[in-house]
mmCIF file of C-alpha atoms in Angstrom:
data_model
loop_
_atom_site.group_PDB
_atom_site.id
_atom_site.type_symbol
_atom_site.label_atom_id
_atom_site.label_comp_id
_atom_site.label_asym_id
_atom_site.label_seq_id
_atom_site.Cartn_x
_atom_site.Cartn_y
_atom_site.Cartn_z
ATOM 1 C CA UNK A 1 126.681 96.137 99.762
ATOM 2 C CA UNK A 2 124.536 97.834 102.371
ATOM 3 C CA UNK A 3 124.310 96.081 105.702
ATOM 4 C CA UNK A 4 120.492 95.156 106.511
ATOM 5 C CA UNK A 5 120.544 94.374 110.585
ATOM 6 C CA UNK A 6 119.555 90.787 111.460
ATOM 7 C CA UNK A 7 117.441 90.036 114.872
ATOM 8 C CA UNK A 8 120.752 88.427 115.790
ATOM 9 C CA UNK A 9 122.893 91.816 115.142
ATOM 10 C CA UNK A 10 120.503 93.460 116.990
ATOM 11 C CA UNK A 11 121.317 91.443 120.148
ATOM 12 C CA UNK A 12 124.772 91.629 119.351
ATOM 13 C CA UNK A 13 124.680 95.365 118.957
ATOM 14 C CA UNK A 14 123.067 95.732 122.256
ATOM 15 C CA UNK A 15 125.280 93.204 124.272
ATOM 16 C CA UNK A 16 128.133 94.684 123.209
ATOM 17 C CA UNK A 17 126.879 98.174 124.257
ATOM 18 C CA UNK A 18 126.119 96.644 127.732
ATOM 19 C CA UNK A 19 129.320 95.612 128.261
ATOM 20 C CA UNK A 20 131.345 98.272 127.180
ATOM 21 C CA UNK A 21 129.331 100.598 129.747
ATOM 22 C CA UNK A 22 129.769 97.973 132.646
ATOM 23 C CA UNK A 23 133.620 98.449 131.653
ATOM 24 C CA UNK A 24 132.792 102.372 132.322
ATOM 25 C CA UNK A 25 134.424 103.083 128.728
ATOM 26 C CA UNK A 26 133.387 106.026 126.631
ATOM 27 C CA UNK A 27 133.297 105.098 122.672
ATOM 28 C CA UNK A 28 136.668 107.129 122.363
ATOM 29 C CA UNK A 29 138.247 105.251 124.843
ATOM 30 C CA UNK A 30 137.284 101.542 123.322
ATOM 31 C CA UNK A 31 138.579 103.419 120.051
ATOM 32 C CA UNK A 32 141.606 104.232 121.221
ATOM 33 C CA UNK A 33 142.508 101.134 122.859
ATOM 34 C CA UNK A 34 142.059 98.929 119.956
ATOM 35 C CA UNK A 35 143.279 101.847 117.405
ATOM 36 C CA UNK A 36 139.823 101.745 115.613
ATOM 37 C CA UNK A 37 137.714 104.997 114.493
ATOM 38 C CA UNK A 38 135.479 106.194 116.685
ATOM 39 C CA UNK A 39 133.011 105.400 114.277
ATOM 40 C CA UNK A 40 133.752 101.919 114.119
ATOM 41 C CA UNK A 41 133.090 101.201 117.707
ATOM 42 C CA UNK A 42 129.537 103.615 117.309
ATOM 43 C CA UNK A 43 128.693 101.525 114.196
ATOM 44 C CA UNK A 44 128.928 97.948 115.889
ATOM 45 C CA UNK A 45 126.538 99.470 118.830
ATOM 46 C CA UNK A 46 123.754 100.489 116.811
ATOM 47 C CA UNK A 47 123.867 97.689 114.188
ATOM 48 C CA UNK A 48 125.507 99.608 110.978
ATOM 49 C CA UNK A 49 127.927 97.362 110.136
ATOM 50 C CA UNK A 50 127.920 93.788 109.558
ATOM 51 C CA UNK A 51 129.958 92.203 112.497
ATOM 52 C CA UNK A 52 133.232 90.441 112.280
ATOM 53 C CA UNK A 53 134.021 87.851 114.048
ATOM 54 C CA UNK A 54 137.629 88.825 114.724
ATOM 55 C CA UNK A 55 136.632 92.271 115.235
ATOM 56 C CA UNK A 56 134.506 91.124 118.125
ATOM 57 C CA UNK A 57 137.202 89.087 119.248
ATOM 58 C CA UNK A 58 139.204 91.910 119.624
ATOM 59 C CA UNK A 59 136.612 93.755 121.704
ATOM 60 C CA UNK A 60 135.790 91.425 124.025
ATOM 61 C CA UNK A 61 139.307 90.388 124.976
ATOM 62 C CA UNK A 62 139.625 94.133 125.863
ATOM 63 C CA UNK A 63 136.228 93.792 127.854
ATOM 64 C CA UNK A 64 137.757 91.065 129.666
ATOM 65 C CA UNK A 65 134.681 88.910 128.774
ATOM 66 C CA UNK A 66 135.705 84.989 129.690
ATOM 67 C CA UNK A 67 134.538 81.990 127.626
ATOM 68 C CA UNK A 68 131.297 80.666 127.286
ATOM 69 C CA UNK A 69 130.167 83.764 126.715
ATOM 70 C CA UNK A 70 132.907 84.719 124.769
ATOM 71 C CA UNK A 71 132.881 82.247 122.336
ATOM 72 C CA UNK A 72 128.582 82.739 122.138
ATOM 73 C CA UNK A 73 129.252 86.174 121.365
ATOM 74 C CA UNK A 74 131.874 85.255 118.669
ATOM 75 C CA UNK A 75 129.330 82.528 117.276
ATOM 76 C CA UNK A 76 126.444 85.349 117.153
ATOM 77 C CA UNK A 77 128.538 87.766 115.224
ATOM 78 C CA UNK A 78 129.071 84.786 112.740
ATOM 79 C CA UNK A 79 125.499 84.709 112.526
ATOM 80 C CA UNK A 80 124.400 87.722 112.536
ATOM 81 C CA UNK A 81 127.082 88.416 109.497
ATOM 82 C CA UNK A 82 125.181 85.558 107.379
ATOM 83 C CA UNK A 83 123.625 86.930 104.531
ATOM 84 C CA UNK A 84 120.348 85.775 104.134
ATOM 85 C CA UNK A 85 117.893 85.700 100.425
ATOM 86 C CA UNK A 86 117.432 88.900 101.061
ATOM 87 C CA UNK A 87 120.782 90.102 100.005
ATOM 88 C CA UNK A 88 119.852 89.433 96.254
ATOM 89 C CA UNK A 89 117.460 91.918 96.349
ATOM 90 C CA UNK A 90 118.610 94.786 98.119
ATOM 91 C CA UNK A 91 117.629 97.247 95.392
ATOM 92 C CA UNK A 92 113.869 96.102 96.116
ATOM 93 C CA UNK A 93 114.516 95.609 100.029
ATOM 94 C CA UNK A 94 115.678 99.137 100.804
ATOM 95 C CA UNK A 95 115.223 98.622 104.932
ATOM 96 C CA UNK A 96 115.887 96.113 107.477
ATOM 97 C CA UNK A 97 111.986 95.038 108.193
ATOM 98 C CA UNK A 98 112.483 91.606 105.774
ATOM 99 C CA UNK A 99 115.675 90.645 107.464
ATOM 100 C CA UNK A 100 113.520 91.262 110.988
ATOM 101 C CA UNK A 101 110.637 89.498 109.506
ATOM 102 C CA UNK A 102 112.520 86.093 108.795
ATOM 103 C CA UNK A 103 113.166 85.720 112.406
ATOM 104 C CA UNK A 104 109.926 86.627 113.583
ATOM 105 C CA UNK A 105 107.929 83.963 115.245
ATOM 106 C CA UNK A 106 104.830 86.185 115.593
ATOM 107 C CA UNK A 107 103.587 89.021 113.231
ATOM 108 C CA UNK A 108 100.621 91.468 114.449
ATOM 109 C CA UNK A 109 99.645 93.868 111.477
ATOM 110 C CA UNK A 110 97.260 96.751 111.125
ATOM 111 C CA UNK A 111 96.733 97.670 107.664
ATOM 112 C CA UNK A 112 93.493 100.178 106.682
ATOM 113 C CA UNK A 113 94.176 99.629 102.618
ATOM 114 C CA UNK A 114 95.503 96.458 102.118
ATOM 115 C CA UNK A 115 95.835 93.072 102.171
ATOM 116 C CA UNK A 116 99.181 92.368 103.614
ATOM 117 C CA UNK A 117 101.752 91.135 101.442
ATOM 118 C CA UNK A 118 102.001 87.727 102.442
ATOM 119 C CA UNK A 119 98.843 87.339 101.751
ATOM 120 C CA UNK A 120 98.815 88.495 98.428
ATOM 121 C CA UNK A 121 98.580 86.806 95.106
ATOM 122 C CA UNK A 122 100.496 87.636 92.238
ATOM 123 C CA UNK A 123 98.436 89.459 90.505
ATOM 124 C CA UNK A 124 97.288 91.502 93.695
ATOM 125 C CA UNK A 125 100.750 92.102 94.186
ATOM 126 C CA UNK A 126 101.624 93.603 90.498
ATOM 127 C CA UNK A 127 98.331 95.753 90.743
ATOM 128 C CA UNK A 128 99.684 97.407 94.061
ATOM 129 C CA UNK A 129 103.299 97.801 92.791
ATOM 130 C CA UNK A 130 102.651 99.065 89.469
ATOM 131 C CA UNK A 131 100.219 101.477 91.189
ATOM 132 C CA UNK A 132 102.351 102.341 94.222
ATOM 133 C CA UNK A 133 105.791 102.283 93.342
ATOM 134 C CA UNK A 134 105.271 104.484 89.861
ATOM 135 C CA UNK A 135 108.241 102.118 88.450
ATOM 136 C CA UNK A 136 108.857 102.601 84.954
ATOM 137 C CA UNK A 137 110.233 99.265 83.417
ATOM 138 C CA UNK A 138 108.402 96.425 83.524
ATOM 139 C CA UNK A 139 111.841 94.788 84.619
ATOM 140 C CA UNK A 140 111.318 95.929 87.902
ATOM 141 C CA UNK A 141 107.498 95.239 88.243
ATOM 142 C CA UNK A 142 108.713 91.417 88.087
ATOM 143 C CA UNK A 143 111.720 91.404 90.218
ATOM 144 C CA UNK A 144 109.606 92.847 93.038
ATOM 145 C CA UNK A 145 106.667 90.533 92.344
ATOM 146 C CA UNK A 146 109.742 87.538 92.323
ATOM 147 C CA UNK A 147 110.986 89.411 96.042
ATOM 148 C CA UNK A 148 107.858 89.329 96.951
ATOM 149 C CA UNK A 149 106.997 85.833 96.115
ATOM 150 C CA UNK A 150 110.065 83.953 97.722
ATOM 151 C CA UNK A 151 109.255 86.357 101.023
ATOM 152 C CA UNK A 152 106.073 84.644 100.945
ATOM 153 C CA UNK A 153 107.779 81.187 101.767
ATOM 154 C CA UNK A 154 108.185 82.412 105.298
ATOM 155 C CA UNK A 155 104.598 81.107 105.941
ATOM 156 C CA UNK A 156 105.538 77.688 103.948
ATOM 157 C CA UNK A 157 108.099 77.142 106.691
ATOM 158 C CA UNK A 158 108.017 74.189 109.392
ATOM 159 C CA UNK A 159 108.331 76.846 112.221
ATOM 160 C CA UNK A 160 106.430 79.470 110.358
ATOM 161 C CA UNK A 161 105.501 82.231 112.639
ATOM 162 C CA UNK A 162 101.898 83.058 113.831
ATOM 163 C CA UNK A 163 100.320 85.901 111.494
ATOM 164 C CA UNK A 164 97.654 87.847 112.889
ATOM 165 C CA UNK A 165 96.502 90.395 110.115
ATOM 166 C CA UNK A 166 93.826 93.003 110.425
ATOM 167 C CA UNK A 167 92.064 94.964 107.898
ATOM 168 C CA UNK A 168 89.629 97.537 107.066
ATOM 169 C CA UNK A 169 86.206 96.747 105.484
ATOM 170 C CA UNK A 170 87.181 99.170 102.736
ATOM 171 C CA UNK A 171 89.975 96.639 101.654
ATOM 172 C CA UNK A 172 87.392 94.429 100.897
ATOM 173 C CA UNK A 173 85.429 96.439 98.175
ATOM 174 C CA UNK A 174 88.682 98.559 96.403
ATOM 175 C CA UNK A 175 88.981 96.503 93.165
ATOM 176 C CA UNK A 176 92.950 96.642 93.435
ATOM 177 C CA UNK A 177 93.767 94.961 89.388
ATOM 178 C CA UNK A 178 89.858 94.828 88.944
ATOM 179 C CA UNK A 179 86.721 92.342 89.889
ATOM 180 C CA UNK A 180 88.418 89.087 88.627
ATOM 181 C CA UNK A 181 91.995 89.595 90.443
ATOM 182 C CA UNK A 182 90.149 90.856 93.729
ATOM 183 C CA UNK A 183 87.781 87.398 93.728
ATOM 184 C CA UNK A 184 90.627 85.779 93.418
ATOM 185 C CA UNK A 185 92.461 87.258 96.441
ATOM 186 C CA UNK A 186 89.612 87.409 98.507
ATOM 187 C CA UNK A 187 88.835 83.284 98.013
ATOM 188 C CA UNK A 188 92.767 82.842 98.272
ATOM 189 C CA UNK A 189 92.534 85.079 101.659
ATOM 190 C CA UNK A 190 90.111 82.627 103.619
ATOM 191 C CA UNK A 191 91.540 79.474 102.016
ATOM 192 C CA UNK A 192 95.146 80.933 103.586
ATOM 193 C CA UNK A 193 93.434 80.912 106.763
ATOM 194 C CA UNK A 194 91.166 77.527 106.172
ATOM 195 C CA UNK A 195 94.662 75.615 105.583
ATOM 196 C CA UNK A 196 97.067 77.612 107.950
ATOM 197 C CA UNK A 197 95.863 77.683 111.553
ATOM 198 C CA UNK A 198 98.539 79.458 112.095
ATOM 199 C CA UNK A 199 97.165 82.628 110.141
ATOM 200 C CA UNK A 200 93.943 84.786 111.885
ATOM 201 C CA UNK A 201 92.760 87.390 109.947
ATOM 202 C CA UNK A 202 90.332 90.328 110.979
ATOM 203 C CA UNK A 203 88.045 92.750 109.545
ATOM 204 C CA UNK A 204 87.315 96.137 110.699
ATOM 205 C CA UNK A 205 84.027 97.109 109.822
ATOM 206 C CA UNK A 206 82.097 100.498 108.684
ATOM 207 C CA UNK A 207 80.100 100.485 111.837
ATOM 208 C CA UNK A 208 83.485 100.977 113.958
ATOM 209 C CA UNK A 209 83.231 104.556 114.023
ATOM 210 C CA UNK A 210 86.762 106.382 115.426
ATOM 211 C CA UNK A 211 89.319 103.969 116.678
ATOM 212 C CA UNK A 212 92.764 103.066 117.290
ATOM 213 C CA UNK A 213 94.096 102.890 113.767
ATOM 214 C CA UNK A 214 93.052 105.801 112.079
ATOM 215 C CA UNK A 215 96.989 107.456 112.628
ATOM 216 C CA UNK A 216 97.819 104.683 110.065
ATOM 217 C CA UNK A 217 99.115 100.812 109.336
ATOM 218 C CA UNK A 218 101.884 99.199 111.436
ATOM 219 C CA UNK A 219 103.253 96.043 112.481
ATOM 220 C CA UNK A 220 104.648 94.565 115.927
ATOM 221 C CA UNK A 221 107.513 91.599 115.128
ATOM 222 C CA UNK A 222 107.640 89.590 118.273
ATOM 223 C CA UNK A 223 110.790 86.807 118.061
ATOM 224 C CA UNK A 224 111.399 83.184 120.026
ATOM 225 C CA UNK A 225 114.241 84.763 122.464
ATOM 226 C CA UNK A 226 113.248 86.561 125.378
ATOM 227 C CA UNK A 227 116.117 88.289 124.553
ATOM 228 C CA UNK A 228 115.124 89.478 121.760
ATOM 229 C CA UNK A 229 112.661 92.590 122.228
ATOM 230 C CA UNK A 230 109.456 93.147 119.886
ATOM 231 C CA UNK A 231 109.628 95.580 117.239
ATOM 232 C CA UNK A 232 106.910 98.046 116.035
ATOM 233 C CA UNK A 233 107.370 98.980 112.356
ATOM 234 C CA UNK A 234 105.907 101.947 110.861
ATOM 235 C CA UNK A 235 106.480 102.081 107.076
ATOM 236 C CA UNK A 236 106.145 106.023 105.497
ATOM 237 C CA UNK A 237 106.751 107.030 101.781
ATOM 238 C CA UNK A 238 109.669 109.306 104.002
ATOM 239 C CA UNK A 239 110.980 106.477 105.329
ATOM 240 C CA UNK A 240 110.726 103.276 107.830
ATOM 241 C CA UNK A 241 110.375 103.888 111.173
ATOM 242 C CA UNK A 242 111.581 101.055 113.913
ATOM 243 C CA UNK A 243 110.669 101.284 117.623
ATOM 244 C CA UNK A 244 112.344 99.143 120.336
ATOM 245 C CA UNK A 245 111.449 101.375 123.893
ATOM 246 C CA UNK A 246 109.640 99.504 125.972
ATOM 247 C CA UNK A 247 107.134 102.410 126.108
ATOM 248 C CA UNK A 248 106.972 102.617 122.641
ATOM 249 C CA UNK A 249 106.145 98.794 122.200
ATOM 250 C CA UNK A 250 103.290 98.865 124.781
ATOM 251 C CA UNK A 251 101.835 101.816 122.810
ATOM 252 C CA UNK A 252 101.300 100.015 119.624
ATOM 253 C CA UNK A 253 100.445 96.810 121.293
ATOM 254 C CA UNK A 254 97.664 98.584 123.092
ATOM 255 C CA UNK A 255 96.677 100.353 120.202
ATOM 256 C CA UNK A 256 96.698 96.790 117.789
ATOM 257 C CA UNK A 257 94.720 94.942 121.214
ATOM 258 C CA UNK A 258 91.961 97.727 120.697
ATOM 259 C CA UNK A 259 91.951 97.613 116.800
ATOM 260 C CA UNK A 260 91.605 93.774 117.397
ATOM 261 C CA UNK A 261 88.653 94.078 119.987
ATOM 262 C CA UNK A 262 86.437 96.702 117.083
ATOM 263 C CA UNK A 263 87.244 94.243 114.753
ATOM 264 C CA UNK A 264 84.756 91.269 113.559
ATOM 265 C CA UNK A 265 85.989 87.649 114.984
ATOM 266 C CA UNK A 266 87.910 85.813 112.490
ATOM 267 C CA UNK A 267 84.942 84.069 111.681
ATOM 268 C CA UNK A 268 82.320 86.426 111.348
ATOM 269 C CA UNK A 269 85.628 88.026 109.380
ATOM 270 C CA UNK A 270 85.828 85.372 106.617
ATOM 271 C CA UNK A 271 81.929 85.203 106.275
ATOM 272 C CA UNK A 272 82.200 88.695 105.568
ATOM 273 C CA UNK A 273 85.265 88.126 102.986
ATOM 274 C CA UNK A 274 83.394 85.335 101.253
ATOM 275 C CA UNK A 275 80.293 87.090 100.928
ATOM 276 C CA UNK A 276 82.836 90.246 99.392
ATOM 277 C CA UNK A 277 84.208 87.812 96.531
ATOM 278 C CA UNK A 278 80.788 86.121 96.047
ATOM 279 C CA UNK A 279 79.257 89.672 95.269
ATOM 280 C CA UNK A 280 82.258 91.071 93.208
ATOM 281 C CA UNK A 281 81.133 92.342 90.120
#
């Protein structure tokens, strides 16, 4: 079963890291001393293997690293090792960016096509998978509309985290599983944000001209743990793309802050989304 990185394994990965070059020890060197594979050592830095607890242990006793923060890093390898729903659907879930979703406690997303998937109803959701993912049993149209659906209770949560979501105006007009499915999602879209406070969701209009978001959709993850740094997540039909520099994250956060300032305010935003499903054909 392939390892997807928590926000917890993350830290992990990058405390361990830290203190293996305060110990001035190469990756061969760590190896060597606990008779482990290079490999092994690399893999536990970067998050490629799910942690064990003893394994950890072992490294930190060579580290020399005393208790409390022993045993905390012992206790975040047990977390971090959890496996959470996502597990059951790791044939749909082919990255990390659900597992670093779960622990998010605020999600910033640009998106010039769509309506983001948490805010999608079902039958939104089986138009753009059918469409998108070309899958050819029906079999796995439903178990990604099911993944898709229990992602969704993120935002049913106590703690859920704050979802700012913006959009271009085009989103508003494609008639993604025709006029019926899209009036649907459009009056389910401002009722979202009518009954969630938590959620704010903006529409780029026509009359922005060139702007910040025309290289594409992405989305910053920020978490509760100042520990913890934000993520930027590009998703690519070549692959997923996650960025953790610190020059990388004020990029995109610059680039979603401009996005956000061309965009309508929320509320001029869901007049213009209730006047879209009111004049659906």
């Amino acid at each position: 079963m392939t390892y997807r990185p928590t926000v917890r394994g993350r830290r992990l990965a990058r405390e361990l890291r830290k203190l293996r070059e305060e110990q001035g020890l190469t990756l061969q060197e760590v190896a060597d001393r606990l008779d482990w594979s290079r490999a092994t050592v690399s893999r536990l830095e970067t998050s490629q293997t799910r942690p064990r607890p003893g394994d950890i242990a072992d490294i930190l006793d060579l580290y020399g690293v005393p208790s409390p923060a022993r045993d905390a890093l012992i206790t975040l390898a047990r977390q971090a090792g959890q496996r959470g729903w996502w597990t059951a659907y790791q044939d749909v879930f082919t990255g990390s960016y659900v597992a670093l979703e779960d622990e998010a406690s605020h999600i910033r997303t640009w998106d010039p096509q769509l309506i983001h998937g948490l805010l999608q109803i079902e039958q939104y959701s089986r138009a753009v998978i059918t469409a998108g993912r070309l899958l050819p049993a029906q079999e796995e149209i439903e178990r990604r509309i099911a993944a898709r659906t229990i992602r969704q209770a993120l935002l049913d949560r106590e703690n859920a985290p704050k979802l700012h979501v913006i959009f271009d105006e085009s989103v508003l007009h494609r008639q993604i599983g025709g006029p019926e499915v899209m009036r649907a999602q459009l009056e389910a879209l401002n009722l979202a944000v009518e009954t969630r406070p938590f959620v704010c969701v903006q529409v780029l209009p026509y009359t922005a001209q060139e702007h910040a978001g025309l290289d594409g959709r992405f989305t910053i993850l920020s978490y509760p743990n100042a520990a913890d740094p934000d993520i930027a997540y590009v998703e690519g039909t070549m692959g997923d793309v996650y960025l953790e520099s610190a020059e990388e994250i004020a990029k995109h956060r610059d680039r979603f802050d401009r996005i956000e300032a061309e965009a309508l305010s929320p509320e001029d935003s869901a007049h213009l989304i209730a006047e879209a499903a009111r004049s659906s054909p």
